[in-house]
Short mmCIF file of C-alpha atoms in Angstrom, two decimals:
data_model
loop_
_atom_site.label_atom_id
_atom_site.label_comp_id
_atom_site.label_asym_id
_atom_site.label_seq_id
_atom_site.Cartn_x
_atom_site.Cartn_y
_atom_site.Cartn_z
CA UNK A 16 28.78 -2.29 -13.88
CA UNK A 17 28.29 -5.45 -11.99
CA UNK A 18 28.39 -9.06 -13.02
CA UNK A 19 25.85 -10.79 -14.32
CA UNK A 20 23.76 -13.73 -11.54
CA UNK A 21 25.52 -17.07 -11.94
CA UNK A 22 23.41 -19.55 -14.09
CA UNK A 23 22.80 -23.05 -12.32
CA UNK A 24 20.69 -25.81 -14.59
CA UNK A 25 19.20 -28.59 -11.92
CA UNK A 26 18.30 -31.64 -13.32
CA UNK A 27 15.51 -33.74 -11.57
CA UNK A 28 17.98 -36.71 -10.93
CA UNK A 29 20.96 -34.75 -9.45
CA UNK A 30 18.07 -32.12 -7.24
CA UNK A 31 16.93 -35.42 -5.21
CA UNK A 32 20.47 -37.02 -4.17
CA UNK A 33 21.63 -33.15 -2.72
CA UNK A 34 18.52 -33.11 -0.88
CA UNK A 35 19.35 -36.48 0.48
CA UNK A 36 22.90 -35.72 1.63
CA UNK A 37 20.92 -31.63 2.98
CA UNK A 38 18.28 -33.94 4.72
CA UNK A 39 21.27 -36.56 6.46
CA UNK A 40 23.29 -33.57 7.44
CA UNK A 41 20.57 -31.64 8.85
CA UNK A 42 19.61 -35.37 10.61
CA UNK A 43 23.44 -35.35 11.56
CA UNK A 44 23.00 -32.19 13.63
CA UNK A 45 20.56 -33.22 15.76
CA UNK A 46 17.12 -31.39 13.90
CA UNK A 47 14.15 -33.48 13.21
CA UNK A 48 10.68 -33.15 12.63
CA UNK A 49 9.36 -30.17 13.29
CA UNK A 50 12.23 -28.15 14.31
CA UNK A 51 12.44 -25.05 12.10
CA UNK A 52 16.29 -24.21 9.70
CA UNK A 53 16.79 -20.70 9.05
CA UNK A 54 18.07 -20.08 6.03
CA UNK A 55 19.22 -16.13 4.59
CA UNK A 56 21.12 -16.36 1.45
CA UNK A 57 20.71 -15.44 -2.42
CA UNK A 58 19.25 -17.98 -4.88
CA UNK A 59 21.24 -21.10 -5.53
CA UNK A 60 20.47 -24.61 -6.67
CA UNK A 61 22.02 -25.70 -3.62
CA UNK A 62 19.05 -23.63 -1.51
CA UNK A 63 16.52 -25.04 -3.28
CA UNK A 64 17.88 -28.64 -2.40
CA UNK A 65 18.39 -28.10 0.83
CA UNK A 66 14.83 -26.76 1.58
CA UNK A 67 13.12 -29.41 -0.19
CA UNK A 68 15.65 -31.66 1.85
CA UNK A 69 14.26 -30.28 5.07
CA UNK A 70 10.83 -30.35 4.24
CA UNK A 71 10.92 -34.04 3.11
CA UNK A 72 11.77 -35.21 6.37
CA UNK A 73 9.46 -32.52 8.28
CA UNK A 74 12.10 -29.95 9.38
CA UNK A 75 10.71 -26.54 8.34
CA UNK A 76 12.55 -24.18 6.18
CA UNK A 77 12.46 -20.24 7.50
CA UNK A 78 13.20 -18.35 4.41
CA UNK A 79 14.32 -14.68 5.32
CA UNK A 80 14.94 -11.94 2.60
CA UNK A 81 18.56 -12.19 1.53
CA UNK A 82 18.82 -8.49 1.40
CA UNK A 83 17.82 -7.60 4.93
CA UNK A 84 20.41 -6.03 7.01
CA UNK A 85 22.45 -8.16 9.62
CA UNK A 86 20.27 -6.22 12.79
CA UNK A 87 16.78 -7.37 10.78
CA UNK A 88 17.67 -10.73 10.03
CA UNK A 89 19.15 -11.36 13.43
CA UNK A 90 15.50 -10.21 15.04
CA UNK A 91 13.69 -12.65 12.55
CA UNK A 92 15.97 -15.50 13.31
CA UNK A 93 15.38 -15.10 16.62
CA UNK A 94 11.89 -15.09 16.12
CA UNK A 95 11.95 -18.29 14.76
CA UNK A 96 13.85 -19.62 17.22
CA UNK A 97 15.60 -22.51 14.68
CA UNK A 98 17.07 -25.06 15.79
CA UNK A 99 20.11 -24.10 12.95
CA UNK A 100 20.26 -21.33 11.44
CA UNK A 101 22.42 -21.64 7.74
CA UNK A 102 23.29 -17.78 7.41
CA UNK A 103 26.41 -17.84 4.59
CA UNK A 104 27.12 -19.80 1.57
CA UNK A 105 30.06 -22.08 3.26
CA UNK A 106 27.64 -23.38 5.96
CA UNK A 107 25.32 -24.34 2.79
CA UNK A 108 27.51 -26.27 1.21
CA UNK A 109 28.15 -27.94 4.39
CA UNK A 110 24.60 -29.32 4.03
CA UNK A 111 25.49 -30.88 0.48
CA UNK A 112 28.12 -33.25 1.93
CA UNK A 113 25.67 -35.00 4.14
CA UNK A 114 24.72 -38.64 4.31
CA UNK A 115 22.30 -39.50 2.06
CA UNK A 116 18.84 -40.37 3.40
CA UNK A 117 15.63 -41.30 2.82
CA UNK A 118 12.99 -38.71 1.85
CA UNK A 119 9.15 -38.97 2.09
CA UNK A 120 7.67 -38.18 -1.70
CA UNK A 121 6.31 -34.86 -1.27
CA UNK A 122 6.45 -31.92 1.37
CA UNK A 123 5.63 -32.08 4.68
CA UNK A 124 5.13 -28.58 5.14
CA UNK A 125 4.99 -25.44 3.99
CA UNK A 126 8.28 -22.85 4.12
CA UNK A 127 7.75 -20.78 7.15
CA UNK A 128 7.97 -17.10 5.59
CA UNK A 129 7.50 -13.85 6.97
CA UNK A 130 5.04 -11.05 6.94
CA UNK A 131 4.48 -7.55 8.58
CA UNK A 132 0.69 -6.49 9.04
CA UNK A 133 0.44 -2.15 9.06
CA UNK A 134 1.97 -2.50 12.70
CA UNK A 135 5.39 -2.81 11.65
CA UNK A 136 5.79 -6.18 13.41
CA UNK A 137 6.56 -9.64 11.19
CA UNK A 138 4.64 -12.60 11.18
CA UNK A 139 5.54 -15.92 10.72
CA UNK A 140 3.03 -18.27 8.20
CA UNK A 141 3.09 -21.70 9.49
CA UNK A 142 1.46 -24.29 8.59
CA UNK A 143 2.78 -27.26 11.41
CA UNK A 144 4.08 -30.59 9.92
CA UNK A 145 1.46 -32.13 7.75
CA UNK A 146 0.43 -36.19 8.11
CA UNK A 147 1.08 -38.55 4.12
CA UNK A 148 -2.35 -37.01 2.69
CA UNK A 149 -2.24 -34.14 3.28
CA UNK A 150 1.57 -33.88 2.01
CA UNK A 151 -0.32 -35.29 -1.08
CA UNK A 152 -2.70 -32.76 -1.27
CA UNK A 153 -1.02 -29.28 -1.00
CA UNK A 154 1.87 -30.37 -3.43
CA UNK A 155 -0.99 -31.93 -5.94
CA UNK A 156 -3.08 -28.59 -5.19
CA UNK A 157 0.26 -26.36 -7.02
CA UNK A 158 1.40 -29.04 -9.40
CA UNK A 159 -1.97 -29.85 -11.07
CA UNK A 160 -2.81 -26.80 -11.45
CA UNK A 161 0.19 -25.27 -13.14
CA UNK A 162 0.74 -29.44 -14.60
CA UNK A 163 4.34 -29.79 -14.45
CA UNK A 164 5.93 -32.86 -15.52
CA UNK A 165 8.87 -34.42 -16.69
CA UNK A 166 9.03 -32.72 -20.18
CA UNK A 167 9.11 -29.15 -18.03
CA UNK A 168 12.06 -26.74 -17.60
CA UNK A 169 11.54 -23.78 -15.07
CA UNK A 170 12.98 -20.79 -15.46
CA UNK A 171 13.75 -19.65 -11.21
CA UNK A 172 14.18 -15.80 -11.18
CA UNK A 173 12.14 -14.86 -8.52
CA UNK A 174 14.33 -15.17 -5.09
CA UNK A 175 13.84 -18.21 -3.07
CA UNK A 176 12.27 -16.49 0.21
CA UNK A 177 9.70 -15.47 -2.06
CA UNK A 178 7.02 -18.31 -1.60
CA UNK A 179 6.31 -18.61 -5.65
CA UNK A 180 9.97 -19.62 -6.04
CA UNK A 181 10.12 -23.06 -4.02
CA UNK A 182 6.83 -23.39 -4.83
CA UNK A 183 7.27 -23.85 -8.71
CA UNK A 184 10.67 -24.92 -8.26
CA UNK A 185 9.83 -27.75 -6.42
CA UNK A 186 6.71 -29.30 -8.17
CA UNK A 187 8.66 -29.16 -11.50
CA UNK A 188 11.36 -30.80 -9.86
CA UNK A 189 9.37 -33.14 -7.62
CA UNK A 190 7.22 -34.48 -10.94
CA UNK A 191 10.97 -34.98 -12.71
CA UNK A 192 11.67 -31.91 -14.36
CA UNK A 193 14.94 -29.49 -15.12
CA UNK A 194 15.47 -26.45 -13.37
CA UNK A 195 17.36 -23.38 -14.10
CA UNK A 196 18.20 -20.91 -11.61
CA UNK A 197 19.12 -17.58 -11.63
CA UNK A 198 21.01 -16.51 -8.78
CA UNK A 199 19.87 -13.30 -9.13
CA UNK A 200 17.21 -11.33 -11.30
CA UNK A 201 19.05 -9.87 -14.64
CA UNK A 202 17.31 -9.11 -17.54
CA UNK A 203 19.79 -9.81 -19.89
CA UNK A 204 20.79 -13.19 -17.93
CA UNK A 205 16.81 -14.21 -18.07
CA UNK A 206 16.44 -13.38 -22.00
CA UNK A 207 19.81 -15.47 -22.47
CA UNK A 208 18.13 -17.97 -20.56
CA UNK A 209 15.12 -18.49 -22.29
CA UNK A 210 17.40 -18.40 -25.54
CA UNK A 211 18.74 -21.31 -24.71
CA UNK A 212 22.28 -19.73 -23.92
CA UNK A 213 22.93 -21.82 -20.07
CA UNK A 214 21.03 -25.16 -21.69
CA UNK A 215 17.95 -26.45 -22.29
CA UNK A 216 15.22 -23.83 -23.13
CA UNK A 217 12.28 -23.40 -20.74
CA UNK A 218 9.06 -24.80 -20.41
CA UNK A 219 7.61 -22.12 -17.85
CA UNK A 220 8.82 -19.20 -16.01
CA UNK A 221 7.49 -17.44 -13.01
CA UNK A 222 8.04 -13.32 -13.24
CA UNK A 223 6.72 -10.48 -11.22
CA UNK A 224 5.68 -7.83 -13.19
CA UNK A 225 8.81 -5.62 -12.17
CA UNK A 226 11.09 -7.95 -14.03
CA UNK A 227 8.34 -8.73 -16.63
CA UNK A 228 8.97 -4.70 -17.81
CA UNK A 229 12.79 -4.86 -17.62
CA UNK A 230 12.71 -8.69 -19.93
CA UNK A 231 10.91 -6.32 -22.21
CA UNK A 232 11.99 -3.33 -22.41
CA UNK A 233 15.12 -5.21 -23.83
CA UNK A 234 16.71 -4.21 -26.70
CA UNK A 235 16.04 -7.35 -29.55
CA UNK A 236 12.70 -8.40 -27.57
CA UNK A 237 10.68 -11.24 -30.30
CA UNK A 238 8.69 -13.73 -29.71
CA UNK A 239 11.27 -16.22 -30.72
CA UNK A 240 12.68 -15.03 -26.86
CA UNK A 241 9.23 -17.08 -25.64
CA UNK A 242 8.68 -19.70 -28.00
CA UNK A 243 10.04 -22.52 -26.18
CA UNK A 244 7.29 -21.49 -23.15
CA UNK A 245 4.08 -23.03 -22.52
CA UNK A 246 3.07 -21.03 -19.31
CA UNK A 247 4.37 -17.72 -18.36
CA UNK A 248 2.94 -16.65 -14.86
CA UNK A 249 3.14 -13.07 -13.19
CA UNK A 250 1.36 -11.83 -10.23
CA UNK A 251 3.13 -10.24 -6.53
CA UNK A 252 1.44 -6.82 -7.75
CA UNK A 253 -0.76 -4.94 -9.27
CA UNK A 254 0.18 -5.45 -13.31
CA UNK A 255 -0.62 -2.39 -15.12
CA UNK A 256 -2.96 -2.92 -18.42
CA UNK A 257 -0.20 -1.23 -21.04
CA UNK A 258 2.46 -4.19 -19.30
CA UNK A 259 -0.16 -7.11 -19.99
CA UNK A 260 -0.98 -5.93 -23.90
CA UNK A 261 3.21 -5.38 -23.68
CA UNK A 262 4.03 -9.07 -22.85
CA UNK A 263 0.65 -10.18 -25.04
CA UNK A 264 2.93 -8.71 -28.82
CA UNK A 265 5.83 -11.19 -27.51
CA UNK A 266 4.47 -14.37 -25.70
CA UNK A 267 0.68 -16.32 -26.78
CA UNK A 268 -2.46 -15.50 -24.98
CA UNK A 269 -2.69 -19.51 -24.28
CA UNK A 270 0.68 -19.19 -22.09
CA UNK A 271 0.35 -16.15 -20.20
CA UNK A 272 -1.81 -16.76 -17.14
CA UNK A 273 -1.77 -14.49 -13.72
CA UNK A 274 -2.88 -15.44 -10.39
CA UNK A 275 -4.06 -13.64 -6.82
CA UNK A 276 -2.32 -14.23 -3.14
CA UNK A 277 -0.36 -13.58 -0.42
CA UNK A 278 1.77 -15.24 1.46
CA UNK A 279 -0.19 -16.40 3.81
CA UNK A 280 -2.36 -18.21 0.81
CA UNK A 281 -3.33 -18.97 -2.67
CA UNK A 282 -6.41 -17.19 -4.22
CA UNK A 283 -7.55 -16.84 -7.89
CA UNK A 284 -5.99 -17.67 -11.03
CA UNK A 285 -6.45 -15.55 -14.55
CA UNK A 286 -5.81 -16.59 -17.97
CA UNK A 287 -5.64 -14.19 -20.07
CA UNK A 288 -8.63 -14.65 -21.96
CA UNK A 289 -10.76 -14.25 -19.36
CA UNK A 290 -8.50 -10.78 -18.20
CA UNK A 291 -9.47 -9.50 -22.20
CA UNK A 292 -12.89 -10.36 -21.34
CA UNK A 293 -12.86 -8.74 -18.40
CA UNK A 294 -9.96 -6.22 -18.49
CA UNK A 295 -8.90 -5.23 -14.76
CA UNK A 296 -9.52 -8.87 -13.20
CA UNK A 297 -7.39 -11.16 -11.15
CA UNK A 298 -9.15 -14.14 -11.99
CA UNK A 299 -11.88 -16.62 -10.06
CA UNK A 300 -11.11 -18.10 -7.27
CA UNK A 301 -8.09 -21.84 -7.23
CA UNK A 302 -9.91 -24.87 -7.36
CA UNK A 303 -11.41 -25.80 -4.18
CA UNK A 304 -11.19 -22.59 -2.58
CA UNK A 305 -13.94 -20.26 -2.35
CA UNK A 306 -14.25 -16.16 -2.74
CA UNK A 307 -16.31 -14.07 -0.89
CA UNK A 308 -16.27 -9.98 0.19
CA UNK A 309 -17.42 -8.42 3.36
CA UNK A 310 -20.24 -4.92 2.54
CA UNK A 311 -17.12 -3.17 3.55
CA UNK A 312 -14.94 -4.57 0.44
CA UNK A 313 -13.41 -6.94 2.33
CA UNK A 314 -11.84 -10.35 0.73
CA UNK A 315 -12.01 -13.65 2.29
CA UNK A 316 -11.33 -16.74 1.30
CA UNK A 317 -12.23 -20.27 2.37
CA UNK A 318 -9.65 -22.60 1.23
CA UNK A 319 -9.46 -26.25 1.66
CA UNK A 320 -7.64 -28.17 4.77
CA UNK A 321 -4.67 -28.95 3.37
CA UNK A 322 -3.93 -24.77 2.81
CA UNK A 323 -5.05 -23.90 6.63
CA UNK A 324 -2.12 -21.86 8.18
CA UNK A 325 -1.44 -19.47 11.51
CA UNK A 326 0.14 -16.67 12.84
CA UNK A 327 3.87 -18.13 14.20
CA UNK A 328 3.09 -17.66 18.04
CA UNK A 329 0.70 -14.96 17.19
CA UNK A 330 -3.15 -16.40 18.50
CA UNK A 331 -4.77 -13.27 18.36
CA UNK A 332 -3.63 -12.18 14.79
CA UNK A 333 -4.47 -14.95 13.61
CA UNK A 334 -8.02 -15.11 15.04
CA UNK A 335 -8.62 -11.89 13.57
CA UNK A 336 -7.34 -12.84 9.39
CA UNK A 337 -9.74 -16.02 10.17
CA UNK A 338 -13.83 -16.42 10.66
CA UNK A 339 -15.72 -19.64 10.04
CA UNK A 340 -13.28 -21.23 7.91
CA UNK A 341 -11.99 -18.74 5.73
CA UNK A 342 -9.22 -15.51 6.30
CA UNK A 343 -8.27 -12.64 4.82
CA UNK A 344 -4.98 -10.72 4.51
CA UNK A 345 -7.43 -7.20 4.41
CA UNK A 346 -7.02 -6.69 0.18
CA UNK A 347 -10.16 -5.07 -0.67
CA UNK A 348 -12.22 -6.29 -4.28
CA UNK A 349 -15.72 -7.02 -5.82
CA UNK A 350 -17.42 -9.79 -7.41
CA UNK A 351 -19.27 -9.92 -10.30
CA UNK A 352 -21.77 -11.81 -10.75
CA UNK A 353 -19.59 -14.89 -12.61
CA UNK A 354 -17.35 -15.10 -9.12
CA UNK A 355 -14.07 -12.53 -11.13
CA UNK A 356 -12.35 -10.78 -8.81
CA UNK A 357 -11.63 -7.50 -9.24
CA UNK A 358 -9.37 -5.60 -6.49
CA UNK A 359 -9.43 -2.51 -5.11
CA UNK A 360 -6.36 -1.82 -3.78
CA UNK A 361 -4.35 -3.27 -0.91
CA UNK A 362 -4.10 -2.97 2.55
CA UNK A 363 -4.81 0.63 3.48
CA UNK A 364 -0.93 1.25 4.52
CA UNK A 365 0.25 -1.32 1.91
CA UNK A 366 3.39 -0.66 -0.44
CA UNK A 367 4.06 -3.09 -3.02
CA UNK A 368 7.63 -2.46 -4.62
CA UNK A 369 8.60 -5.27 -7.26
CA UNK A 370 6.13 -7.82 -5.70
CA UNK A 371 7.70 -7.05 -2.26
CA UNK A 372 5.56 -6.33 0.86
CA UNK A 373 6.76 -2.67 2.39
CA UNK A 374 4.80 -1.86 5.69
CA UNK A 375 5.03 2.00 6.49
CA UNK A 376 4.97 1.67 10.36
CA UNK A 377 7.99 -0.68 9.91
CA UNK A 378 10.38 1.89 8.33
CA UNK A 379 8.78 5.09 9.94
CA UNK A 380 10.17 3.19 12.94
CA UNK A 381 13.65 3.79 12.08
CA UNK A 382 13.16 7.29 10.67
CA UNK A 383 12.36 8.07 13.59
CA UNK A 384 15.37 7.80 15.28
CA UNK A 385 17.60 9.90 12.51
CA UNK A 386 18.49 13.76 13.85
CA UNK A 387 16.32 16.56 13.31
CA UNK A 388 13.06 14.35 12.74
CA UNK A 389 9.71 15.60 14.85
CA UNK A 390 7.65 13.00 12.55
CA UNK A 391 7.57 10.85 10.41
CA UNK A 392 4.86 9.43 7.76
CA UNK A 393 5.61 6.58 4.76
CA UNK A 394 4.07 6.25 1.59
CA UNK A 395 4.08 5.03 -1.63
CA UNK A 396 3.87 6.60 -5.12
CA UNK A 397 2.71 4.72 -8.54
CA UNK A 398 6.21 3.80 -10.34
CA UNK A 399 6.52 2.08 -13.60
CA UNK A 400 8.56 -0.69 -12.94
CA UNK A 401 8.50 -1.20 -9.43
CA UNK A 402 4.97 -0.66 -9.09
CA UNK A 403 5.00 1.29 -6.12
CA UNK A 404 7.97 3.45 -5.31
CA UNK A 405 8.50 4.12 -1.12
CA UNK A 406 8.99 7.46 -0.58
CA UNK A 407 8.77 9.26 2.61
CA UNK A 408 7.34 12.70 4.28
CA UNK A 409 9.25 14.07 7.06
CA UNK A 410 8.63 17.25 9.91
CA UNK A 411 11.77 18.20 10.99
CA UNK A 412 12.80 19.22 14.86
CA UNK A 413 12.59 22.98 14.91
CA UNK A 414 15.55 25.04 13.72
CA UNK A 415 16.38 21.63 12.17
CA UNK A 416 17.80 23.43 8.60
CA UNK A 417 15.19 20.58 5.39
CA UNK A 418 18.37 19.40 3.39
CA UNK A 419 20.74 17.99 6.85
CA UNK A 420 16.98 16.09 7.64
CA UNK A 421 16.81 14.85 4.32
CA UNK A 422 20.21 13.36 4.32
CA UNK A 423 19.99 12.05 8.06
CA UNK A 424 16.57 10.05 6.98
CA UNK A 425 18.19 9.13 3.71
CA UNK A 426 22.60 7.88 5.83
CA UNK A 427 19.65 6.33 8.39
CA UNK A 428 17.75 3.94 6.13
CA UNK A 429 21.30 3.08 4.29
CA UNK A 430 22.14 1.43 7.27
CA UNK A 431 19.41 0.10 8.88
CA UNK A 432 16.81 -0.92 6.78
CA UNK A 433 17.30 -3.22 3.30
CA UNK A 434 17.57 -1.42 0.07
CA UNK A 435 13.57 -2.45 -0.68
CA UNK A 436 12.16 -0.08 1.96
CA UNK A 437 14.52 2.47 2.12
CA UNK A 438 12.49 5.46 0.62
CA UNK A 439 13.68 6.63 -2.97
CA UNK A 440 11.80 10.44 -3.03
CA UNK A 441 12.05 12.46 1.01
CA UNK A 442 9.92 15.42 1.32
CA UNK A 443 10.68 17.78 4.56
CA UNK A 444 6.85 19.45 5.40
CA UNK A 445 5.27 21.56 7.82
CA UNK A 446 2.69 18.88 9.09
CA UNK A 447 1.52 15.75 8.02
CA UNK A 448 -2.28 15.99 6.93
CA UNK A 449 -4.82 13.77 10.01
CA UNK A 450 -7.91 12.42 10.56
CA UNK A 451 -10.17 14.88 13.64
CA UNK A 452 -8.69 11.68 15.83
CA UNK A 453 -5.71 12.45 15.14
CA UNK A 454 -4.63 9.57 13.17
CA UNK A 455 -1.73 10.65 10.02
CA UNK A 456 -3.37 9.98 6.23
CA UNK A 457 -0.85 8.40 4.63
CA UNK A 458 -3.32 7.84 1.88
CA UNK A 459 -3.37 11.62 1.84
CA UNK A 460 0.22 12.28 1.42
CA UNK A 461 0.91 12.56 -2.37
CA UNK A 462 -2.50 14.50 -3.06
CA UNK A 463 -1.49 16.65 0.00
CA UNK A 464 2.26 17.02 -1.59
CA UNK A 465 1.35 17.64 -5.27
CA UNK A 466 2.32 14.18 -6.25
CA UNK A 467 -0.63 12.07 -6.86
#
């Protein structure tokens, strides 16, 4: 049995001092406004303070998924061209020994997170460095929406390479609140934290639906466990109605919220009362935003000026995502007459597993190199815990043994891919379904294989 994750309590005062030391260490290392510093580490108080300290001096943290293989990580580090890469705990600890320096009151940028497209090539989401007025507007956009304040204790359950973790934790600390930080998500540890086993009981928390499922499934789950919360937010993947209703058995309706957004930007917020009146909606446009839907169902969002972004050094992809001041991430949906958004599906090939995006083309490029593989197509299947699980359909080369091909695919995935990208199911098939022009129809694979 693996050990329970670390739990740290971080107050605003302690965080402020640590942020100042981290900013001083980065300055001593020669970093300045607009430079990038890459982090690829599990969640911790030290990481959160280093990120916030960098942001408050105009240095842009590049937050990479800590479960990436060395090869995956190194490719993204090379693309980001950081002035400094902090990739192990000792390097992170060294940042906390810098001289304290003065900081801007608010982050001067958003961290750069990588998101992929259907081509499988990761893209950094970049905002540049903001002036003081833009920084204040961007901070207030999030902190005011959730009403973070000095009395809040925020439970950090999601990895800090997810953009929401820094937004919520940073907003809480910079409004004078406290964070309880899990080094990794574990349902029993999160439950104990909610009950005050590690310090003050949380007043706010964010959970991806997969994490919420595991938390609710614990033996002894009662409303008392969640009684200290004024706000419990979920997002990151579709929330099954059964999960929402199970949460409402132990969490008051006025406490439970969801939002719809992406690495690129935030679209909606949805109080539970609005969801109960319109089951399935992800809410209406967040303050300062306007939503629209094309004739083909593509969802567009017009954000406020402080929420503008571009894809890192990729003008073509940026231009394709923006139109007349609005952007899309390719999701499909519909708006009712009152402006409530209902999502009809994600980008054609995207798999969302545990709130994390998995792009089939990226996984296919790796699996195609396995011995005995002639063709491979990666697709998602519905999963009660993760929302979707990653699966692969493989066409073997002539004469290749089915069991050996499946084993080769699994072995290569274990060696080259982060755990969340690895197929949980490999189907060996004679052929793949295609369009008239020969394009593989990934979305038809569950039906064709009898797995729908």
